[in-house]
Coordinates of C-alpha atoms in Angstrom, one line a residue:
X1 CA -51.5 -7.2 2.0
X2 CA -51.3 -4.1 4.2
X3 CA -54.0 -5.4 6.6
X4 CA -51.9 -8.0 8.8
X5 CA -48.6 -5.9 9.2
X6 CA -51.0 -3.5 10.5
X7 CA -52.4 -5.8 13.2
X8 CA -49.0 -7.4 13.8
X9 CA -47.9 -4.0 14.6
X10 CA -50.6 -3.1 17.1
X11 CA -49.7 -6.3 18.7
X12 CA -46.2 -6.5 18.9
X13 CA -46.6 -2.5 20.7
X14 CA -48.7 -3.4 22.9
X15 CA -47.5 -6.2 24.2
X16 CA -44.1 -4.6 24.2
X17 CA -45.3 -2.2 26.6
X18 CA -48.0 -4.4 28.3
X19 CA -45.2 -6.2 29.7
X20 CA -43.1 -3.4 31.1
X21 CA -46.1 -2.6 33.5
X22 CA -45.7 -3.7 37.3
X23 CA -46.8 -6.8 37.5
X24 CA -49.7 -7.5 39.9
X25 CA -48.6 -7.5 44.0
X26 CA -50.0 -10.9 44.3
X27 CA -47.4 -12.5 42.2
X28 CA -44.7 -11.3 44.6
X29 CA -45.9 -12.9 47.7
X30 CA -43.9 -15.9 48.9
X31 CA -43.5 -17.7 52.0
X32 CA -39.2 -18.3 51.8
X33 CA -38.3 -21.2 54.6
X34 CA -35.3 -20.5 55.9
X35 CA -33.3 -23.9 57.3
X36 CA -30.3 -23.5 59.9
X37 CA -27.0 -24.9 58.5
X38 CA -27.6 -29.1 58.9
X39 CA -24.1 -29.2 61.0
X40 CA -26.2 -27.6 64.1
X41 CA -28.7 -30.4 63.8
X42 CA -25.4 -32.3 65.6
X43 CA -25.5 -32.6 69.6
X44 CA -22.0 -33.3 69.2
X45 CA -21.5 -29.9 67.1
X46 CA -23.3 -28.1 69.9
X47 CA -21.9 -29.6 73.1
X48 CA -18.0 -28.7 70.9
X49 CA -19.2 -24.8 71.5
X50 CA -20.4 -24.8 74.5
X51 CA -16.8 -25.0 75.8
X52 CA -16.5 -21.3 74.2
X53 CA -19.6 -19.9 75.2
X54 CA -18.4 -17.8 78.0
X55 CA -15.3 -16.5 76.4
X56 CA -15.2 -12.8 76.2
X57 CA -15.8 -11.1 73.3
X58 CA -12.8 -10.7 70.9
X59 CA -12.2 -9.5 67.3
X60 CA -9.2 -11.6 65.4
X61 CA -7.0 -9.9 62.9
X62 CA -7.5 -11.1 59.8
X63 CA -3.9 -11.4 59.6
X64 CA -2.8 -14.9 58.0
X65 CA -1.9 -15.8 54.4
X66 CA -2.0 -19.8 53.7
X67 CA -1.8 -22.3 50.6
X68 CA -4.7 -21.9 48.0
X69 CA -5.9 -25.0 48.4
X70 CA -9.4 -26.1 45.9
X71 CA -13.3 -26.9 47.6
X72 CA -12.8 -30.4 47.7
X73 CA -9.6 -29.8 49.8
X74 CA -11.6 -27.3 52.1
X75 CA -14.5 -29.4 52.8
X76 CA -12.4 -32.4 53.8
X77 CA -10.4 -30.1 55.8
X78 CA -13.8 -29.5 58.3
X79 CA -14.7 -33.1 58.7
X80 CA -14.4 -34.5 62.2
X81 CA -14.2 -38.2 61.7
X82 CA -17.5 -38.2 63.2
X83 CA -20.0 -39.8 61.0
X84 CA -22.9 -37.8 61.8
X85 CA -21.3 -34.8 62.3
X86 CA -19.8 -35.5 58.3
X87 CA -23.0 -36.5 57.0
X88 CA -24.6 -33.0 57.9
X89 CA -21.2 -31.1 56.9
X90 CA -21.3 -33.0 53.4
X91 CA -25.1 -32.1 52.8
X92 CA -24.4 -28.5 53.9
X93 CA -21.5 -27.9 51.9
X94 CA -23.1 -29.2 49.0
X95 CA -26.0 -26.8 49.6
X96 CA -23.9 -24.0 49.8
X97 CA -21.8 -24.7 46.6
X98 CA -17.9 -24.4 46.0
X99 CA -17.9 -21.0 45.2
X100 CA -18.7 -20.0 49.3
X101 CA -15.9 -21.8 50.4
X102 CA -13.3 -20.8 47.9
X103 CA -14.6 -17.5 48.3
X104 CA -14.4 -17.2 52.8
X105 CA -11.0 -19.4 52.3
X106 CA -9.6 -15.9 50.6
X107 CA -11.4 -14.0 52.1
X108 CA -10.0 -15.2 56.0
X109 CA -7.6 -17.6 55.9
X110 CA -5.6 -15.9 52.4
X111 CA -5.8 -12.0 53.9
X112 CA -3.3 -10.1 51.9
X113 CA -3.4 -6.3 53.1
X114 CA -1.6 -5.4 50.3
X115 CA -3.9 -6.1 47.9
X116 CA -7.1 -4.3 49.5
X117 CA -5.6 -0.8 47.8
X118 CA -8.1 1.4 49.3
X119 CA -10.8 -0.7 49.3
X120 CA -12.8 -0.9 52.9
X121 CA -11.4 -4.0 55.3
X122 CA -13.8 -6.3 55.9
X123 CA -13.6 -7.4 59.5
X124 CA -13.7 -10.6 61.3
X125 CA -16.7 -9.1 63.1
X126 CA -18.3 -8.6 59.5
X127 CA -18.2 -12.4 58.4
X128 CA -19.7 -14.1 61.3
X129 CA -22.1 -11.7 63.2
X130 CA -22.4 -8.9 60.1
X131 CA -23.1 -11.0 57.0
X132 CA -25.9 -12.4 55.3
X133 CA -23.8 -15.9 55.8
X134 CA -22.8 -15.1 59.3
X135 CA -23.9 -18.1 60.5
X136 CA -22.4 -20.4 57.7
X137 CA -19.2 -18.2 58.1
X138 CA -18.9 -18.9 61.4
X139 CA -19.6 -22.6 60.8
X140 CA -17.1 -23.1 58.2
X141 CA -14.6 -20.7 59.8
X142 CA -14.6 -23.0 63.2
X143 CA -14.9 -26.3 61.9
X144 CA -11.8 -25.3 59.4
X145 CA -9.5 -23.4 62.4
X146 CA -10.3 -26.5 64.5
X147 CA -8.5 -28.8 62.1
X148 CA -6.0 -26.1 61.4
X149 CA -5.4 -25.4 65.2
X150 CA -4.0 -29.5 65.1
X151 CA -2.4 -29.4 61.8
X152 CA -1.2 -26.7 60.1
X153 CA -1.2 -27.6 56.5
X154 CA 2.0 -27.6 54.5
X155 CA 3.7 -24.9 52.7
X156 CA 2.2 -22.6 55.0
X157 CA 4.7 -20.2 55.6
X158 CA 4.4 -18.0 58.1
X159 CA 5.3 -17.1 62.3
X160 CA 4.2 -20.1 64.0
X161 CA 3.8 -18.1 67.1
X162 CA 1.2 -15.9 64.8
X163 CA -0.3 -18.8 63.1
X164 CA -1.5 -20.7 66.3
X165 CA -2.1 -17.4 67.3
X166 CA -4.4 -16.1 65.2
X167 CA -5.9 -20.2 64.0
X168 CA -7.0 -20.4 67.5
X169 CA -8.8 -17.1 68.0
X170 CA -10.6 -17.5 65.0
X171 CA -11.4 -21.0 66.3
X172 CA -12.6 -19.4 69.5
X173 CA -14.4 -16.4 68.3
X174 CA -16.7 -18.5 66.2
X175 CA -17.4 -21.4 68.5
X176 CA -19.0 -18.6 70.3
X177 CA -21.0 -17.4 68.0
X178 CA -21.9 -20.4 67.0
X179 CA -23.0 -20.6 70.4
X180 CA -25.4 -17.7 70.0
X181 CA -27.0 -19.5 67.1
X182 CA -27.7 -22.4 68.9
X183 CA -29.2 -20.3 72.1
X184 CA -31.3 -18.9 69.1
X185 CA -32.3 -22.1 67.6
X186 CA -33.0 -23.1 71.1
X187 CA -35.7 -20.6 71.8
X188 CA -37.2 -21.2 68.2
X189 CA -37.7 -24.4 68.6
X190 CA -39.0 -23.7 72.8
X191 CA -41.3 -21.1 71.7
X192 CA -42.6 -22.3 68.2
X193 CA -41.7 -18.8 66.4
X194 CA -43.2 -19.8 63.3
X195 CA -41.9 -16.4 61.5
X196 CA -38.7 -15.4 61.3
X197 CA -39.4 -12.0 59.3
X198 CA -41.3 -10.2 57.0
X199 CA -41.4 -7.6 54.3
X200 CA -44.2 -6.4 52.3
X201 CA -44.7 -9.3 49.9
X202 CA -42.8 -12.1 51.9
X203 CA -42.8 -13.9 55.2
X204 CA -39.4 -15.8 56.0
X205 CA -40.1 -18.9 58.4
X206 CA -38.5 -21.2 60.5
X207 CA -38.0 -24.5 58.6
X208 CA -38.4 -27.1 61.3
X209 CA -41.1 -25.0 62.9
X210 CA -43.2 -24.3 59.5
X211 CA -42.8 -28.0 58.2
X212 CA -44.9 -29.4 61.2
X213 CA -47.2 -26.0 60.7
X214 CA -48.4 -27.0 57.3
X215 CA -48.3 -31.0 58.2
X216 CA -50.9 -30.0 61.3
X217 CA -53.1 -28.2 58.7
X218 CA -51.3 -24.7 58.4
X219 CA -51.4 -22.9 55.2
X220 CA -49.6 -20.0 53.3
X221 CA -52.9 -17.9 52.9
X222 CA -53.3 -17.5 57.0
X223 CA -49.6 -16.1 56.8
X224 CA -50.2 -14.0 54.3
X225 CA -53.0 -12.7 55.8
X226 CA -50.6 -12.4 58.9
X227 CA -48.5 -9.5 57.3
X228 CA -51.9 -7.2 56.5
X229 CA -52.9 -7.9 60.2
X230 CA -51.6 -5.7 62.7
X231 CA -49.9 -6.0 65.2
X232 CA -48.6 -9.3 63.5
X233 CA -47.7 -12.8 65.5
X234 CA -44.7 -14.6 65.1
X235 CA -45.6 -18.2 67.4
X236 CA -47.3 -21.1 66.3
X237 CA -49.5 -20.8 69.5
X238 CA -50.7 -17.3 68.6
X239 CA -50.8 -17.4 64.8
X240 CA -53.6 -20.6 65.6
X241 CA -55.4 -18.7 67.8
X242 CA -56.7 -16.6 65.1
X243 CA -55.3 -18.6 61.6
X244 CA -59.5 -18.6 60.5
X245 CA -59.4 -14.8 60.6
X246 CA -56.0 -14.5 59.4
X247 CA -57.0 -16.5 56.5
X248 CA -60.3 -14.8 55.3
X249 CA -58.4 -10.9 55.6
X250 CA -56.5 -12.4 53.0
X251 CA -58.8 -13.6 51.0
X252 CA -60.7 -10.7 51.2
X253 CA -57.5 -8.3 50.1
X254 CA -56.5 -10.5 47.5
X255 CA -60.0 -10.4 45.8
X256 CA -60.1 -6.7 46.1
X257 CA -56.4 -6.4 44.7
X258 CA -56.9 -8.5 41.9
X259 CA -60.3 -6.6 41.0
X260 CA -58.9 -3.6 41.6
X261 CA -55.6 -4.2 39.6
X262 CA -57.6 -5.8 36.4
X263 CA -59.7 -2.7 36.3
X264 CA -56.8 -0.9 36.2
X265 CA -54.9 -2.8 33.7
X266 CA -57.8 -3.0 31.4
X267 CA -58.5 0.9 31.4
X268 CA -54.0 0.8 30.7
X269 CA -54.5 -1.8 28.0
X270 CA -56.8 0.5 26.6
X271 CA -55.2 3.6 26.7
X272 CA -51.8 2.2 25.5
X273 CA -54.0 0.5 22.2
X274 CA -55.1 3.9 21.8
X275 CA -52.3 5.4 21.6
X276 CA -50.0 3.4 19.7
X277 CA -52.9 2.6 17.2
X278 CA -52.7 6.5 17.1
X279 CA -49.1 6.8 16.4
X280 CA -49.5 4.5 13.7
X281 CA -52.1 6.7 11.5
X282 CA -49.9 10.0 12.3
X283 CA -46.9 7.5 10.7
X284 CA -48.9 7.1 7.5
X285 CA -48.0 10.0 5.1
X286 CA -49.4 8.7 1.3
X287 CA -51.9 7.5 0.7
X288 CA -56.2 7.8 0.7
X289 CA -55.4 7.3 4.8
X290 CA -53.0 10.2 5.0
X291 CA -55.8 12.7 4.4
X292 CA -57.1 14.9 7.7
X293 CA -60.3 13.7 7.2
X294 CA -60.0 9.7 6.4
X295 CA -57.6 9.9 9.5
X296 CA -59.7 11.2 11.6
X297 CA -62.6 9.3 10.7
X298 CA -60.3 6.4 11.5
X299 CA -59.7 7.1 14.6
X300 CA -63.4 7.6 15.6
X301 CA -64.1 4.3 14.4
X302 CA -61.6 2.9 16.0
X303 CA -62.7 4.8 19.3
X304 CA -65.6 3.9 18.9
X305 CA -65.1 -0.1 18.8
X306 CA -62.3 0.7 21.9
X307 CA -65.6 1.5 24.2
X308 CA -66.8 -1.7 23.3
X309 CA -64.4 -3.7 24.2
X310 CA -64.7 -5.8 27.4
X311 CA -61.7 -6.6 29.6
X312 CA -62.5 -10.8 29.3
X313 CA -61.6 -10.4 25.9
X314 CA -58.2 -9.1 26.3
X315 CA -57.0 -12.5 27.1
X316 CA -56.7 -12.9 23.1
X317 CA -55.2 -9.5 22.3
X318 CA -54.6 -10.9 18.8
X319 CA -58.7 -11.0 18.2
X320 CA -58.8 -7.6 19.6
X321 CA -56.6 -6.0 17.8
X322 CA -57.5 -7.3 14.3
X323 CA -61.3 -6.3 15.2
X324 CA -60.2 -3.0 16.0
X325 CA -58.2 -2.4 13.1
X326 CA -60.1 -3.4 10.3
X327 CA -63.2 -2.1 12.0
X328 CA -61.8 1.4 12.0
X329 CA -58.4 1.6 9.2
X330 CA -60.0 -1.2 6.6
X331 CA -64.1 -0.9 7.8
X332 CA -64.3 -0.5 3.6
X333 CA -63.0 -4.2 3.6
X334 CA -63.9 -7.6 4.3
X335 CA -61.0 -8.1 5.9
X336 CA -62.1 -8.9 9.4
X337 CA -64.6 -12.0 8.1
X338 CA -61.3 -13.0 5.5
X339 CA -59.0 -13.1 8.8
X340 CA -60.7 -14.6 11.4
X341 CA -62.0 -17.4 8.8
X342 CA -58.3 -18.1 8.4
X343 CA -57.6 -17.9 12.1
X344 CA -60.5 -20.8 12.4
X345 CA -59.4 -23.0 9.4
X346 CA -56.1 -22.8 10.9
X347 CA -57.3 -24.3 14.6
X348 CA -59.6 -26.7 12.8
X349 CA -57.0 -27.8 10.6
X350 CA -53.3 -27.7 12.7
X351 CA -51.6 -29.6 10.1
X352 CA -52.5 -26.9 7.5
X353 CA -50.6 -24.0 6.1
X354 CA -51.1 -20.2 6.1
X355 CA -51.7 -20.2 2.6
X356 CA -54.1 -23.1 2.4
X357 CA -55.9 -21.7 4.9
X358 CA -56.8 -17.9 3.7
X359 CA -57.5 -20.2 0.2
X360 CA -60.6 -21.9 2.3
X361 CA -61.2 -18.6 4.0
X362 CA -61.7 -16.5 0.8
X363 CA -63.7 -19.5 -0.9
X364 CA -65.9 -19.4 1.9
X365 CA -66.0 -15.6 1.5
X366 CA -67.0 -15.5 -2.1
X367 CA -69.6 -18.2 -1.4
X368 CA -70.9 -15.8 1.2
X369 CA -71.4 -12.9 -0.9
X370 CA -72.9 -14.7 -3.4
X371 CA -75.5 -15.9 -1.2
X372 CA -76.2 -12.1 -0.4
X373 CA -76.7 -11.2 -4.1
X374 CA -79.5 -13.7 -4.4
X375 CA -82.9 -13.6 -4.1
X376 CA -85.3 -16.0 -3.1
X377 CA -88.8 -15.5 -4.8
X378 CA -92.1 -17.5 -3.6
X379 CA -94.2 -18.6 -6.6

């Protein structure tokens, strides 16, 4: 049976490069909450900092080596005693996974210059105002130096004149920006900025400030719709003011995308069926089919059926694809009636096999050609 494979084939191409294809700009929207680090939910975190916050501005060396020590030992190392304060250092940390805190222990509190080997220094500076994790640096970096300020921990071996040194400027330097964050947390929360930021295809909002957003009746669609209106507002206050025509610009770009892109596809689906369907006759070199003139017969036929299919049915590229090929390679056959017959035996009948099922299908072929050869005479 030559009349599957084919079909497989045409299938199995076009889906291969079906799903290369950008997928639709829709999909990519997403509304990504962003949640400060739970430790600066503490007052008693906060008023800690504010004892920093006019200290001038300073860069540490990274200049101190001590004990590798595992997670476990570098969480307990930041807790306070205070139960609160533990509660939201415990959630955070757990959030963040071991592999953050192993990872800015080595980084800063392990700093071996002689290891870097041309590679570019990563300052101080970098980790808590330069860093994606700045603010979870400078977190862990205080809470961690503050212990570490009281108790060094043992086997630490190193100029204790360079080690308080250096513990307590690290300490000091990130209790004040830590103090930055909470100014900016501050005027979030005053203000009710309700976005944070925004690319193309996402909007990154302020947790606490979008949580009471969507509990008050906010939704994603007025924010999406945000992005595509210009200029674009950032406050709860002026997002509401005009959330109803926020919300239909969206839905009136998203229904024009998504017609526009499933045009699109379906002329690409097309093409690319043409084409590999194309490359598949050029392939065949024995054979009645091989001739110049069957060949290109085929491929009218198969043109032919192409233009009429319509883009609903491409949900079941399977059904196209065996229409089109034995409607234009096999249109001498029955083997379009043979295979969809088994296709509908098969979803009748779950529980039967391939086999039994193109049995029923041919039987119910033969019958049907029988019934064409006879004729029915009125006496």
């Amino acid at each position: 049976n030559v009349v599957a494979p084919a079909i497989e084939e045409l299938v199995n191409k076009t889906n291969e490069t079906m799903n290369s294809l950008t997928p639709s700009v829709l999909l990519g929207m997403e509304v990504i909450v962003y949640n400060p680090p739970k430790p600066l939910l503490s007052s008693g975190l906060e008023d800690a900092v504010r004892k920093f916050q006019e200290l001038p501005f300073d860069v540490p060396t990274l200049n101190i080596n001590l004990p590798t020590i595992g997670a476990k030992e570098i969480i307990e190392l930041m807790g306070s005693g205070s139960g609160n304060l533990d509660t939201y250092v415990s959630e955070w940390a757990a959030e963040k996974g071991d592999s953050f805190f192993i990872a800015l222990w080595a980084n800063v509190f392990q700093f071996t210059p002689a290891d870097l080997r041309g590679v570019k220094i990563i300052t101080f500076r970098d980790y808590i105002y330069n860093s994606d994790d700045a603010i979870d640096n400078a977190l862990a970096i205080y809470l961690l130096s503050r212990r570490l300020a009281d108790k060094p921990l043992p086997g630490t071996e190193m100029s204790l004149f360079v080690y308080n040194k250096s513990i307590i400027e690290f300490r000091n330097q990130s209790a004040a920006r830590l103090c930055l964050a909470f100014d900016e947390l501050n005027k979030i929360d005053k203000i009710q900025q309700l976005v944070r930021s925004s690319t193309k295809r996402t909007v990154t909002v302020n947790g606490p400030v979008y949580r009471k957003w969507i509990e008050a009746g906010g939704e994603n669609e007025i924010l999406f719709g945000n992005l595509i209106e210009l200029p674009s507002a950032i406050t709860v206050q002026d997002i509401n003011t005009k959330a109803a025509a926020l919300k239909a610009s969206w839905n009136r770009y998203a229904t024009l995308t998504a017609t526009v892109e499933r045009n699109k596809r379906f002329v690409r689906i097309k093409e690319v069926l043409f084409n590999q369907f194309s490359t598949s006759m050029r392939e065949i070199t024995e054979g009645e089919e091989a001739t110049l003139a069957n060949r290109e017969l085929i491929i009218k036929l198969f043109m032919e059926q192409l233009e009429r299919v319509r883009e609903d049915e491409l949900t079941d590229i399977w059904t196209v694809c065996l229409k089109l090929v034995c409607r234009s390679r096999f249109f001498r056959t029955e083997s379009e009636r043979i295979l969809l017959g088994i296709e509908r035996v098969k979803k009748e009948n779950p529980a039967i096999d391939v086999r039994e099922a193109a049995t029923v299908s041919v039987i119910e072929y033969i019958a049907f050609w029988v019934s064409t050869q006879m004729k029915i005479q009125v006496a």
